[in-house]
Amino acid sequence: MNKLNDLNDLNDHKDPSSLNPEPLAGHYESEARAAYRAPLACWMLRIYAGAGGMPPYGEAGHPRQALIARITGVAELADPAAGPAAVSRAIAEANELAHAIRSPDQSTLAARDCNMLRTVNWLAASAGLSTVERDIFEFAVALRAFTPLRLAVACWGPLSHGDLLNALSAVLDLPGAAVALACQPRSTLLRCGLIRLNYHEGPLDALLKAPRQLSARIPEHLGAPQQILAHLVVPMVAPGLTLSDFAYMQRDTRLAQCWLAGALACAASAVPGQGAGHLLVSGEPGLGKTEWVRAVLQDAQTQAMELAVLDEEGSALSGEERLSHLRLAMSLLRNTARGVIIFDEADDVFRSPGEAGQGDPSAVSMVNHRASLNRLIEDSQVPVIWIMNHPDILDGAVLRRFDTVIPFAGMPRSVRLALLASRGHWDASEIKRWADIADLTPALIDRLATLQKRATQAGQTMDAELCGHWLRRRLPGKATRHLEHPEHAGNPGGLDPKRQRPLPWHASSVNASEDLLALAEGIKRCGSARVLLYGPPGTGKTAYAHALARMLDRPLREQRASDLLSPYVGETEQRISLAFATALDDGAVLFIDEADSLLANREHAVRNWEVSQVNELLEQLGDFEGVLVLATNRLEALDGAVLRRLDAKIRFDALSPAQARRSFAALCEQLAWPCHERDVQAVSRLVALTPGDFACVLRRLAFAPLMPVRQPDGEQTQASALVALLSEEVRLKTQGRQPMGFNPPSVVRP
């Protein structure tokens, strides 16, 4: 039909009144534009005629009338004074075109078999749309694809929801009841995400919208219709780890496998009203959550797809877009055999309740989307695995609808050892040292291995010292503060003469009320213990906690009061709970120093939060099934309920005379200083001497070497100067209990 030839002009000019009335010679025409000539003309004739009681396309004399006359072939419409007769003819023409389009013989019209139509039909069939829903979806895509149609509906101005239903019924020549049913919130069209309705007043193309990333690609999409989903989901990346690398998560792996088997069976049966289910995997960044999920899905031989995070230009998708894509993918992949969707970085989509008006403006508010999320989870016909760092951002009503929630914890020491051995180029002693760092995650280990490999390929070498420097820069400062120096790691005795650092812990150098080595052996057999270490400062409590972790071959999770206390009400309790849960999941020894700051007697509390934090810690103490070590210098300050929740209470005292002599003699031997009996006896007479005093003196020797002290017999010895330093340390600690006028031995300084 020649009357359709001029439709191309409308697609390239937003102001059709400026066009030359003659057709443009050699004008480019896309496949979709050519194929949709007849449907577009039909839709626009109805819009012009004001079908269904809607306002006509424009007032008499509107500049678009001449162009509409050319498109429809109704010459009277070109007359600015066109009356009702012209309108009647336009309606008749619209009905004629509609009948011709739907008839089996379309030889007189442009062929409608094009990529755009095939893609629309595939999407509609995949989502299970009815015929009416499919026509509404096609019209929404056409609004995005064709400028003249968008300009035509703009003549109606702002529409209400009721006007929208009436307009769709009129333009698409569909029964009003069928359109209303297709636009209900529970309809397949809206639940699948192919269409989103805006219930506020506005222009039609703002009230009826297909997802931006999808509708922008459909008109010019080439190739198989299934490939249109490439910007929504991508095939799952093959994991770099296997389930054997996550042996420490054996129970959680079994749980995930059981959930997955049931979810896939449910999806295959497609029982109405029964969703396939959702799984939530949570934990701090870098712990290997995504790798574990991929390993589980690969082991189950699924056809897993990962939801896209970025668009094709590399820009981040908004939270609204990602949720829309999730709904759409869940509908379109529902018939995929053993299909699973991975929704990674899911917490980036949502805005926490405390960020109202702040944070990422593209993030979704839980307050406004709670109901829709509940429905999304309950109605899913495809298993979905959510991966989040902070699941507490989800509303409680949403969180409880997940079939299973698996909190992902850190690796035990044995797994870190294996990963470092398989990916690093260090000797065994270096690997053993760094495996003690509980904050060392699989992500950091893999990143370091990649750097080493690239450097080696470029002719450079990252030795153990440089790798250690990189790790210290990436790990929290407190994570490596107790890391042994390689020069004395594993040294069974003596001091490090170069750095003047304390030696690894020895039971013989600690004055405790119980046999500490026997205690460690018993804890190793039992696997669980709650131990209190108390006594004066410097007596070796902290050193024993570290030694106990090494003897048990477990990582140490050290938490000081300053790490757990928070100025915000309720946050201290959360930190306490997290510390216990993390230590238990990691199989670590949980060491809480300065316990009296957290477990102070509640009778002396003056604020409610002081009582609540003690209550929280007492509850955790009573339920903890791992290895817990508490240390305090002030036993009398602890709440009375603490002691009965602890299995062992060990007092640490100052060194006995025999221990002081042995420690002093061993120190002089390591420093290669002659040690006379008079110096040994002088040290044994020092009251309140502790291992901490020796450590303090050794740190001083690192930067201020001692000058020899002259003895009465005229001999000058450095050992005597060492005795003088130890005496001064004791005096400073006990000066409040010493008689006035006490003068310590003189110290000869360099």
XYZ file of C-alpha atoms in Angstrom:
750
model
C 0.000 0.000 0.000
C 1.537 3.285 -1.105
C -0.070 5.101 1.755
C 2.450 3.438 4.104
C 5.543 4.677 2.288
C 5.748 7.939 4.184
C 5.793 6.391 7.656
C 9.586 6.397 7.549
C 9.587 10.193 7.685
C 8.042 10.183 11.128
C 10.754 7.968 12.559
C 13.525 10.437 11.867
C 11.919 13.779 12.746
C 10.319 14.764 15.995
C 8.674 17.702 14.213
C 6.914 16.147 11.203
C 5.489 19.515 10.114
C 8.895 20.491 8.757
C 9.111 17.556 6.362
C 9.058 17.779 2.596
C 5.726 16.257 1.536
C 7.480 14.178 -1.110
C 8.965 10.824 -0.063
C 12.696 10.822 0.574
C 14.532 9.032 -2.211
C 16.844 6.249 -1.142
C 15.849 6.687 2.526
C 17.259 4.064 4.896
C 14.596 1.789 6.379
C 15.378 -0.728 9.141
C 13.965 -4.240 9.064
C 11.773 -3.562 12.106
C 10.537 -0.271 10.663
C 9.547 -1.883 7.380
C 7.872 -4.854 8.998
C 5.864 -2.711 11.388
C 4.488 -0.242 8.811
C 0.987 -1.687 8.867
C 0.645 -2.149 12.648
C 1.990 1.349 13.269
C -0.413 2.894 10.778
C -3.283 0.964 12.364
C -2.380 2.078 15.894
C -1.903 5.694 14.834
C -5.174 5.836 12.899
C -7.019 4.794 16.042
C -5.123 7.350 18.081
C -5.953 10.059 15.499
C -9.613 9.143 15.375
C -9.983 9.221 19.146
C -11.130 5.602 19.337
C -12.617 4.410 22.590
C -13.634 7.906 23.611
C -10.017 9.105 23.963
C -9.135 12.628 22.756
C -8.342 12.798 19.015
C -4.781 13.020 17.779
C -4.892 16.795 17.535
C -7.127 19.796 17.098
C -8.221 20.862 13.630
C -5.380 22.420 11.713
C -2.689 20.572 13.703
C 0.501 20.316 11.575
C 0.540 16.525 11.963
C -2.803 16.175 10.155
C -1.273 16.418 6.678
C 1.218 13.710 7.437
C -1.433 11.451 8.951
C -3.470 11.972 5.786
C -0.556 10.727 3.703
C -0.070 7.697 5.977
C -3.732 6.674 6.082
C -4.716 7.692 2.595
C -7.682 9.733 3.876
C -7.181 12.937 1.886
C -9.820 14.840 3.828
C -7.585 14.745 6.902
C -5.215 17.131 5.147
C -7.891 19.801 5.242
C -7.538 21.905 8.434
C -11.336 22.088 8.557
C -11.854 18.311 8.320
C -15.050 17.337 10.055
C -16.767 14.209 11.433
C -16.934 12.518 8.048
C -13.153 12.468 7.777
C -12.917 11.068 11.269
C -15.390 8.316 10.410
C -13.392 7.408 7.353
C -10.201 7.298 9.456
C -11.844 4.883 11.870
C -13.041 2.708 8.993
C -9.516 2.718 7.558
C -8.099 1.692 10.910
C -10.508 -1.228 11.136
C -9.678 -2.269 7.583
C -5.964 -2.302 8.356
C -6.505 -4.203 11.597
C -8.525 -6.859 9.780
C -5.895 -7.140 7.029
C -3.053 -7.537 9.523
C -4.804 -10.368 11.356
C -5.917 -12.210 8.205
C -3.889 -15.189 6.970
C -3.225 -13.468 3.654
C -0.849 -10.589 4.329
C 0.550 -10.358 0.815
C -0.634 -6.786 0.491
C 1.200 -5.670 3.613
C 4.861 -5.490 4.529
C 6.013 -8.830 5.915
C 5.806 -8.954 9.718
C 8.356 -11.747 10.025
C 11.372 -9.841 11.363
C 13.915 -10.202 14.165
C 12.009 -7.802 16.390
C 8.796 -9.776 16.036
C 10.534 -13.115 16.546
C 12.204 -11.774 19.700
C 8.942 -10.390 21.055
C 7.180 -13.690 20.399
C 9.966 -15.729 22.014
C 9.976 -13.557 25.119
C 6.194 -13.751 25.367
C 6.177 -17.526 24.974
C 9.029 -17.993 27.444
C 7.217 -15.903 30.053
C 3.936 -17.711 29.418
C 1.989 -14.610 28.337
C -1.558 -14.801 27.060
C -2.460 -13.343 23.649
C -3.695 -10.100 25.202
C -0.609 -9.799 27.422
C 1.613 -10.438 24.430
C -0.084 -7.630 22.429
C 0.351 -5.171 25.318
C 4.022 -6.116 25.632
C 4.554 -5.645 21.877
C 2.931 -2.204 22.062
C 5.205 -1.188 24.954
C 8.269 -2.224 22.937
C 6.962 -0.317 19.911
C 6.575 2.819 22.040
C 10.281 2.609 22.773
C 11.245 1.686 19.208
C 9.219 4.095 17.071
C 9.200 7.866 17.568
C 5.934 8.581 15.679
C 3.967 6.288 17.948
C 5.473 7.965 21.003
C 4.583 11.387 19.581
C 1.068 10.249 18.821
C 0.229 9.040 22.333
C 1.680 12.269 23.727
C -1.378 14.092 22.411
C -3.422 12.504 25.186
C -1.376 14.223 27.874
C -1.338 12.865 31.444
C -3.476 9.747 31.953
C -4.748 8.031 35.060
C -4.543 4.262 35.497
C -8.135 3.938 34.304
C -7.382 6.058 31.244
C -4.412 3.823 30.493
C -6.577 0.700 30.414
C -9.092 2.446 28.182
C -6.355 3.696 25.837
C -4.790 0.224 25.497
C -8.186 -1.315 24.797
C -8.902 1.294 22.098
C -5.522 1.343 20.357
C -5.031 -2.450 20.363
C -8.729 -3.179 19.680
C -8.898 -5.523 22.694
C -11.796 -6.126 25.103
C -11.569 -3.797 28.071
C -12.076 -6.611 30.591
C -9.204 -8.607 29.068
C -6.887 -5.576 29.230
C -7.836 -4.916 32.856
C -7.137 -8.555 33.728
C -3.747 -8.453 31.978
C -2.789 -5.317 33.936
C -3.628 -6.667 37.386
C -0.644 -6.920 39.792
C -0.910 -10.722 39.914
C -1.006 -11.125 36.134
C 1.765 -13.041 34.408
C 2.642 -9.939 32.403
C 3.489 -7.872 35.488
C 4.875 -10.666 37.665
C 7.403 -11.754 35.044
C 8.900 -8.253 34.770
C 8.436 -7.764 31.015
C 6.190 -4.790 31.781
C 6.093 -2.341 34.671
C 3.044 -0.150 35.288
C 3.265 3.226 36.971
C 0.062 3.870 38.883
C 0.635 7.618 39.170
C -0.786 10.009 36.603
C 1.424 10.661 33.573
C 1.823 10.233 29.801
C 1.124 6.778 28.428
C 4.726 5.938 27.591
C 5.639 6.704 31.230
C 2.807 4.586 32.645
C 3.569 1.534 30.491
C 7.261 0.619 30.328
C 9.362 -2.370 29.398
C 12.779 -2.731 31.116
C 15.185 -0.181 29.663
C 18.019 -2.608 28.953
C 15.642 -5.020 27.224
C 13.372 -2.704 25.241
C 16.328 -0.736 23.870
C 17.790 -3.901 22.291
C 14.713 -5.671 20.937
C 14.140 -3.452 17.827
C 17.642 -3.950 16.438
C 18.409 -7.370 17.892
C 20.006 -9.802 15.449
C 20.515 -13.514 15.763
C 18.623 -16.037 17.862
C 15.971 -14.561 20.162
C 17.548 -16.285 23.181
C 20.632 -14.104 22.786
C 18.594 -11.061 23.820
C 19.205 -12.157 27.438
C 22.962 -11.655 27.184
C 22.730 -8.315 28.980
C 20.544 -9.796 31.736
C 22.353 -12.994 32.616
C 25.607 -14.644 31.588
C 26.663 -18.288 31.871
C 28.233 -19.080 35.222
C 31.997 -18.610 35.340
C 33.836 -21.874 35.958
C 35.058 -21.963 39.589
C 38.755 -21.825 40.364
C 38.243 -24.037 43.419
C 36.544 -27.383 43.979
C 34.433 -28.632 46.851
C 37.509 -30.353 48.247
C 38.949 -26.885 48.904
C 35.915 -26.207 51.105
C 36.126 -29.402 53.138
C 35.768 -27.345 56.320
C 32.250 -26.411 55.132
C 31.175 -30.018 54.669
C 27.906 -29.691 56.583
C 26.936 -26.469 54.809
C 27.812 -28.046 51.468
C 25.546 -31.002 52.215
C 22.801 -28.610 53.250
C 23.143 -26.613 50.023
C 23.146 -29.810 47.942
C 19.956 -31.039 49.614
C 18.284 -27.670 49.043
C 19.399 -27.604 45.408
C 18.134 -31.110 44.680
C 14.711 -30.282 46.100
C 14.537 -26.893 44.362
C 15.410 -28.372 40.952
C 12.841 -31.139 41.396
C 10.209 -28.556 42.335
C 11.079 -26.412 39.302
C 10.834 -29.428 36.993
C 7.412 -30.431 38.333
C 6.064 -26.855 37.960
C 3.440 -27.346 40.646
C 1.144 -24.272 40.654
C 1.595 -22.090 43.729
C 4.792 -23.843 44.795
C 7.981 -21.815 44.273
C 11.350 -23.381 43.515
C 12.954 -21.539 46.417
C 15.772 -19.147 47.267
C 19.059 -19.712 49.125
C 21.023 -16.928 50.852
C 24.801 -17.164 51.294
C 26.302 -14.395 53.429
C 29.663 -13.409 54.879
C 32.435 -10.848 54.781
C 34.079 -10.018 51.422
C 36.902 -12.223 50.210
C 35.923 -15.437 52.028
C 35.175 -17.366 48.830
C 31.362 -17.279 48.862
C 30.998 -16.987 45.090
C 33.621 -19.659 44.424
C 31.867 -22.042 46.812
C 28.475 -21.427 45.187
C 29.949 -22.042 41.737
C 31.632 -25.231 42.953
C 28.332 -26.526 44.392
C 26.459 -25.767 41.166
C 29.159 -27.251 38.950
C 29.225 -30.412 41.042
C 25.432 -30.710 40.592
C 25.762 -30.260 36.800
C 23.332 -27.360 36.633
C 22.821 -24.802 33.880
C 23.607 -21.850 36.116
C 23.395 -18.243 34.982
C 24.794 -15.197 36.801
C 22.771 -11.985 36.909
C 24.637 -9.133 35.215
C 25.996 -6.328 37.396
C 27.077 -3.973 34.589
C 25.480 -2.984 31.316
C 27.203 -3.417 27.967
C 28.928 -0.038 28.305
C 30.420 -1.056 31.662
C 28.171 1.218 33.731
C 26.632 -0.086 36.935
C 22.993 -1.076 36.716
C 20.674 0.578 39.207
C 19.072 -1.391 42.010
C 15.680 -1.091 40.325
C 17.079 -2.430 37.057
C 18.802 -5.379 38.680
C 15.630 -6.394 40.524
C 13.667 -6.022 37.286
C 16.224 -8.186 35.494
C 16.009 -10.808 38.236
C 12.231 -11.037 37.898
C 12.531 -11.237 34.137
C 15.253 -13.895 34.196
C 13.261 -15.968 36.688
C 10.328 -15.997 34.248
C 12.245 -16.513 31.020
C 14.503 -19.288 32.361
C 11.741 -21.211 34.104
C 11.699 -23.934 31.433
C 15.483 -24.317 31.379
C 16.432 -27.832 32.439
C 18.316 -27.704 35.785
C 18.462 -23.919 35.506
C 19.704 -21.853 38.474
C 20.237 -18.095 38.817
C 23.104 -16.604 40.853
C 22.292 -13.154 42.270
C 25.759 -11.986 43.375
C 26.525 -8.693 45.160
C 22.839 -8.582 46.074
C 23.229 -6.147 48.970
C 24.415 -3.443 46.548
C 20.850 -3.328 45.226
C 19.319 -2.212 48.516
C 19.557 0.861 50.677
C 19.809 0.188 54.395
C 17.075 1.630 56.635
C 19.522 4.145 58.102
C 20.396 5.589 54.680
C 17.142 7.361 53.962
C 18.017 10.172 51.596
C 21.678 9.155 51.694
C 24.003 6.684 50.020
C 23.572 5.374 46.486
C 20.489 7.076 44.980
C 19.996 4.100 42.639
C 19.664 1.651 45.526
C 16.240 0.264 46.354
C 14.500 1.106 49.614
C 13.377 -1.942 51.586
C 10.405 0.016 52.911
C 8.950 0.485 49.429
C 9.824 -2.955 48.052
C 9.178 -5.327 50.960
C 5.916 -6.677 49.536
C 7.257 -7.096 46.003
C 10.348 -8.906 47.289
C 8.203 -11.251 49.339
C 6.210 -12.092 46.232
C 9.355 -12.473 44.129
C 10.780 -15.060 46.537
C 7.541 -16.959 47.017
C 6.623 -17.191 43.308
C 9.995 -18.165 41.854
C 9.887 -21.042 39.345
C 13.691 -21.119 39.106
C 16.057 -21.725 42.067
C 17.921 -18.530 42.948
C 21.056 -18.222 45.107
C 21.608 -14.792 46.641
C 25.168 -13.857 47.681
C 25.458 -10.963 50.135
C 28.080 -9.448 52.416
C 25.589 -7.900 54.827
C 22.236 -9.736 54.919
C 21.020 -7.578 57.801
C 20.134 -4.957 55.184
C 17.132 -7.122 54.268
C 13.877 -6.694 56.127
C 13.105 -9.495 58.566
C 9.906 -10.363 56.704
C 11.955 -10.867 53.525
C 14.771 -12.746 55.227
C 12.514 -15.389 56.741
C 11.165 -16.348 53.310
C 14.503 -17.814 52.216
C 14.498 -21.611 52.345
C 18.035 -21.719 53.710
C 20.521 -19.153 54.995
C 24.172 -20.181 55.098
C 26.547 -17.793 56.907
C 29.985 -18.094 55.328
C 32.889 -17.992 57.788
C 36.644 -17.835 57.400
C 38.892 -20.758 56.616
C 40.524 -22.880 59.299
C 44.282 -22.831 59.504
C 44.679 -26.162 57.678
C 42.887 -24.807 54.607
C 44.982 -21.644 54.562
C 48.068 -23.846 54.717
C 46.873 -25.868 51.728
C 45.962 -22.795 49.668
C 49.258 -21.055 50.381
C 51.167 -24.219 49.523
C 49.327 -24.654 46.217
C 49.543 -21.031 45.107
C 52.678 -19.596 46.639
C 56.380 -20.174 46.127
C 57.450 -19.978 49.749
C 59.251 -22.411 51.986
C 57.349 -24.359 54.633
C 58.257 -22.030 57.496
C 56.891 -18.967 55.673
C 53.655 -20.742 54.777
C 53.196 -21.864 58.382
C 53.693 -18.327 59.675
C 51.142 -16.711 57.387
C 48.626 -19.518 57.823
C 48.260 -18.345 61.428
C 46.603 -15.119 60.227
C 42.846 -15.688 60.486
C 42.097 -12.639 58.296
C 43.958 -14.121 55.340
C 41.171 -14.863 52.842
C 41.107 -16.951 49.644
C 40.704 -13.735 47.638
C 43.953 -12.316 49.043
C 45.819 -15.585 48.514
C 44.648 -15.791 44.894
C 45.475 -12.129 44.258
C 48.993 -12.590 45.608
C 49.479 -15.724 43.510
C 48.422 -13.764 40.410
C 50.900 -10.976 41.181
C 53.696 -13.480 41.686
C 52.901 -15.223 38.420
C 52.800 -11.997 36.419
C 56.043 -10.754 37.939
C 57.770 -14.053 37.163
C 56.565 -13.947 33.549
C 57.953 -10.403 33.298
C 61.367 -11.514 34.577
C 60.922 -10.187 38.128
C 60.787 -12.123 41.374
C 58.537 -11.551 44.369
C 60.439 -13.226 47.185
C 59.011 -14.155 50.582
C 59.921 -10.797 52.118
C 58.172 -8.833 49.370
C 55.110 -11.085 49.517
C 54.961 -10.576 53.265
C 55.191 -6.822 52.767
C 52.263 -6.970 50.310
C 50.166 -8.984 52.750
C 50.865 -6.591 55.619
C 49.651 -3.727 53.447
C 46.414 -5.550 52.585
C 45.604 -7.002 56.009
C 44.333 -5.042 59.029
C 47.152 -3.851 61.272
C 45.983 -5.863 64.265
C 45.818 -9.043 62.161
C 49.616 -9.215 61.840
C 50.745 -7.568 65.055
C 51.581 -10.911 66.684
C 53.118 -12.483 63.578
C 56.423 -14.090 64.435
C 59.495 -12.792 62.678
C 60.964 -15.355 60.261
C 64.372 -15.216 61.889
C 63.093 -16.832 65.063
C 59.898 -18.568 63.903
C 59.920 -22.113 65.173
C 63.035 -21.532 67.309
C 62.530 -23.800 70.347
C 64.573 -21.708 72.704
C 66.796 -18.690 73.230
C 66.420 -15.117 72.001
C 66.732 -13.594 68.625
C 70.123 -11.908 69.059
C 69.692 -9.595 66.080
C 66.325 -8.113 66.966
C 66.335 -8.644 70.744
C 62.773 -10.002 70.691
C 61.158 -12.319 73.249
C 61.442 -16.009 72.605
C 58.509 -18.286 71.862
C 56.569 -19.124 74.993
C 57.954 -21.715 77.453
C 55.960 -23.271 80.262
C 59.001 -23.219 82.553
C 59.132 -19.410 82.370
C 55.585 -18.908 83.674
C 54.440 -19.232 87.275
C 50.892 -20.593 86.952
C 48.629 -22.410 89.386
C 48.221 -25.390 87.031
C 50.332 -27.426 84.613
C 49.799 -25.440 81.443
C 51.122 -28.110 79.091
C 48.854 -30.765 80.591
C 45.945 -28.337 80.340
C 46.624 -27.819 76.641
C 46.741 -31.577 76.030
C 43.406 -31.992 77.801
C 41.770 -29.232 75.763
C 43.106 -30.819 72.582
C 41.457 -34.134 73.489
C 38.171 -32.547 74.569
C 37.934 -29.919 71.824
C 36.128 -27.405 74.017
C 37.043 -25.337 77.076
C 36.317 -22.011 78.764
C 39.385 -20.815 80.649
C 40.032 -17.744 82.798
C 43.590 -16.456 83.203
C 44.018 -13.918 85.985
C 46.863 -12.277 87.806
C 49.124 -9.208 87.786
C 50.195 -7.611 84.493
C 53.176 -9.114 82.708
C 52.851 -12.602 84.196
C 52.363 -14.322 80.815
C 48.600 -14.599 80.349
C 48.490 -13.262 76.791
C 51.580 -15.248 75.806
C 49.916 -18.449 77.023
C 46.769 -17.748 74.956
C 48.920 -17.513 71.831
C 50.913 -20.599 72.809
C 47.710 -22.544 73.459
C 46.435 -21.774 69.940
C 49.717 -23.040 68.473
C 49.631 -26.228 70.572
C 46.037 -26.877 69.484
C 46.921 -26.053 65.853
C 44.079 -23.569 65.690
C 43.918 -19.943 64.590
C 43.683 -17.332 67.321
C 40.890 -14.739 67.307
C 42.062 -12.055 69.700
C 39.463 -9.553 70.834
C 40.268 -6.770 73.248
C 37.665 -4.747 75.066
C 38.425 -1.832 72.749
C 37.576 -4.048 69.747
C 34.152 -4.969 71.106
C 32.963 -1.847 72.887
C 30.953 0.628 70.808
C 29.549 4.081 71.619
C 26.263 3.121 69.926
C 23.546 1.399 71.929
C 23.181 -2.248 70.960
C 26.271 -2.424 68.749
C 28.516 -3.825 71.505
C 26.152 -6.779 71.901
C 26.227 -7.335 68.132
C 30.031 -7.294 68.083
C 30.170 -9.763 70.968
C 27.762 -12.132 69.237
C 29.682 -11.883 65.955
C 33.021 -12.560 67.686
C 31.733 -15.797 69.214
C 30.014 -16.937 66.029
C 33.087 -16.220 63.891
C 35.444 -18.049 66.258
C 33.160 -21.090 66.364
C 32.738 -21.239 62.581
C 36.493 -20.788 62.077
C 37.430 -23.360 64.717
C 39.573 -20.679 66.347
C 40.662 -20.069 69.918
C 38.746 -16.979 71.019
C 40.892 -14.854 73.317
C 39.266 -11.881 75.061
C 41.784 -9.696 76.850
C 40.843 -7.079 79.450
C 37.728 -9.121 80.217
C 36.982 -7.048 83.325
C 36.054 -4.118 81.029
C 33.291 -6.213 79.484
C 32.228 -8.319 82.463
C 32.205 -5.724 85.209
C 30.003 -6.388 88.218
C 26.424 -5.451 87.297
C 25.766 -4.238 90.816
C 27.942 -1.221 90.054
C 26.293 -0.464 86.698
C 24.640 2.933 86.326
C 23.385 2.604 82.729
C 21.135 0.034 81.104
C 23.561 -0.743 78.308
C 26.263 -1.695 80.838
C 23.970 -4.423 82.128
C 22.871 -5.578 78.664
C 26.428 -6.060 77.392
C 27.319 -8.177 80.444
C 24.153 -10.207 79.946
C 25.015 -10.783 76.283
C 28.553 -11.914 77.093
C 27.353 -14.198 79.895
C 24.865 -15.810 77.531
C 27.551 -16.353 74.915
C 29.876 -17.821 77.561
C 27.256 -20.316 78.634
C 26.471 -21.500 75.102
C 29.966 -21.478 73.576
C 31.183 -24.909 72.452
C 34.639 -23.905 71.250
C 37.825 -22.886 73.034
C 37.568 -19.602 74.923
C 40.281 -17.852 76.922
C 39.546 -14.804 79.072
C 42.310 -12.743 80.670
C 42.068 -10.098 83.383
C 44.328 -8.291 85.831
C 41.405 -7.583 88.175
C 39.593 -10.747 89.185
C 37.668 -8.901 91.881
C 36.053 -6.611 89.267
C 34.326 -9.457 87.411
C 30.623 -10.071 87.788
C 29.812 -12.884 90.181
C 28.042 -14.920 87.484
C 31.171 -15.188 85.355
C 33.152 -17.715 87.373
C 30.524 -20.470 87.346
C 30.403 -20.313 83.548
C 34.150 -20.968 83.230
C 35.672 -24.429 83.355
C 39.143 -23.508 84.641
C 40.501 -20.515 86.570
C 44.260 -20.247 86.474
C 46.232 -17.734 88.485
C 49.445 -16.283 87.051
C 51.975 -14.900 89.541
C 55.372 -13.309 89.476
C 58.316 -15.611 88.831
C 59.526 -17.794 91.644
C 63.197 -17.386 92.648
C 64.113 -20.569 90.784
C 62.285 -19.412 87.643
C 63.918 -15.979 87.872
C 67.373 -17.601 88.083
C 66.725 -19.918 85.134
C 65.296 -17.142 82.976
C 68.187 -14.807 83.753
C 70.823 -17.479 83.082
C 69.172 -18.452 79.785
C 69.021 -14.820 78.732
C 72.684 -14.183 79.448
C 73.627 -17.320 77.566
C 71.653 -16.263 74.529
C 73.231 -12.797 74.609
C 76.664 -14.406 75.044
C 77.281 -12.449 78.247
C 79.230 -13.976 81.130
C 76.886 -14.652 84.047
C 78.287 -14.685 87.594
C 76.595 -16.383 90.510
C 76.258 -13.088 92.383
C 74.120 -11.688 89.497
C 71.924 -14.782 89.441
C 71.389 -14.558 93.204
C 70.608 -10.856 92.940
C 67.889 -11.550 90.373
C 66.366 -14.326 92.506
C 65.918 -11.865 95.375
C 63.835 -9.465 93.257
C 60.201 -9.586 94.361
C 57.399 -9.379 91.735
C 59.707 -10.042 88.783
C 57.667 -11.204 85.748
C 58.254 -12.375 82.175
C 56.938 -8.967 81.115
C 59.891 -7.298 82.837
C 62.314 -9.401 80.791
C 60.418 -8.472 77.621
C 60.563 -4.780 78.507
C 64.314 -4.900 79.110
C 64.898 -6.760 75.862
C 63.048 -4.108 73.878
C 65.284 -1.511 75.449
C 68.405 -3.425 74.460
C 67.363 -3.200 70.816
C 68.079 0.535 70.727
C 70.173 1.269 73.853
C 72.972 -1.244 74.558
C 74.141 -1.491 78.179
C 77.511 -0.396 79.477
C 79.181 -2.746 81.923
C 78.717 -2.132 85.660
C 81.795 -2.156 87.898
C 81.537 -4.663 90.736
C 83.162 -4.227 94.194
C 85.986 -6.495 93.129
C 86.689 -4.184 90.216
C 85.233 -6.409 87.484
C 82.958 -4.802 84.923
C 80.078 -6.984 83.570
C 77.057 -6.356 81.345
C 75.118 -8.964 83.292
C 75.290 -6.732 86.342
C 73.845 -3.855 84.296
C 71.037 -6.175 83.237
C 70.299 -6.918 86.918
C 70.131 -3.176 87.580
C 67.588 -2.700 84.760
C 65.414 -5.528 86.056
C 65.585 -4.033 89.568
C 64.423 -0.700 88.230
C 61.467 -2.337 86.467
C 60.425 -3.981 89.742
C 60.824 -0.739 91.678
C 58.613 1.165 89.241
C 55.867 -1.430 89.618
C 56.027 -1.624 93.410
C 57.059 1.882 94.421
C 53.719 2.458 96.166
C 54.516 -0.419 98.507
C 58.186 0.315 99.110
C 59.525 2.241 102.119
C 60.411 5.880 101.486
C 64.029 6.500 100.601
C 64.491 3.229 98.662
C 67.328 3.629 96.194
C 67.678 1.076 93.409
C 71.100 0.058 92.158
C 72.632 2.616 89.879
C 72.408 1.990 86.176
C 75.268 2.984 83.975
C 73.788 4.241 80.699
C 75.781 4.618 77.519
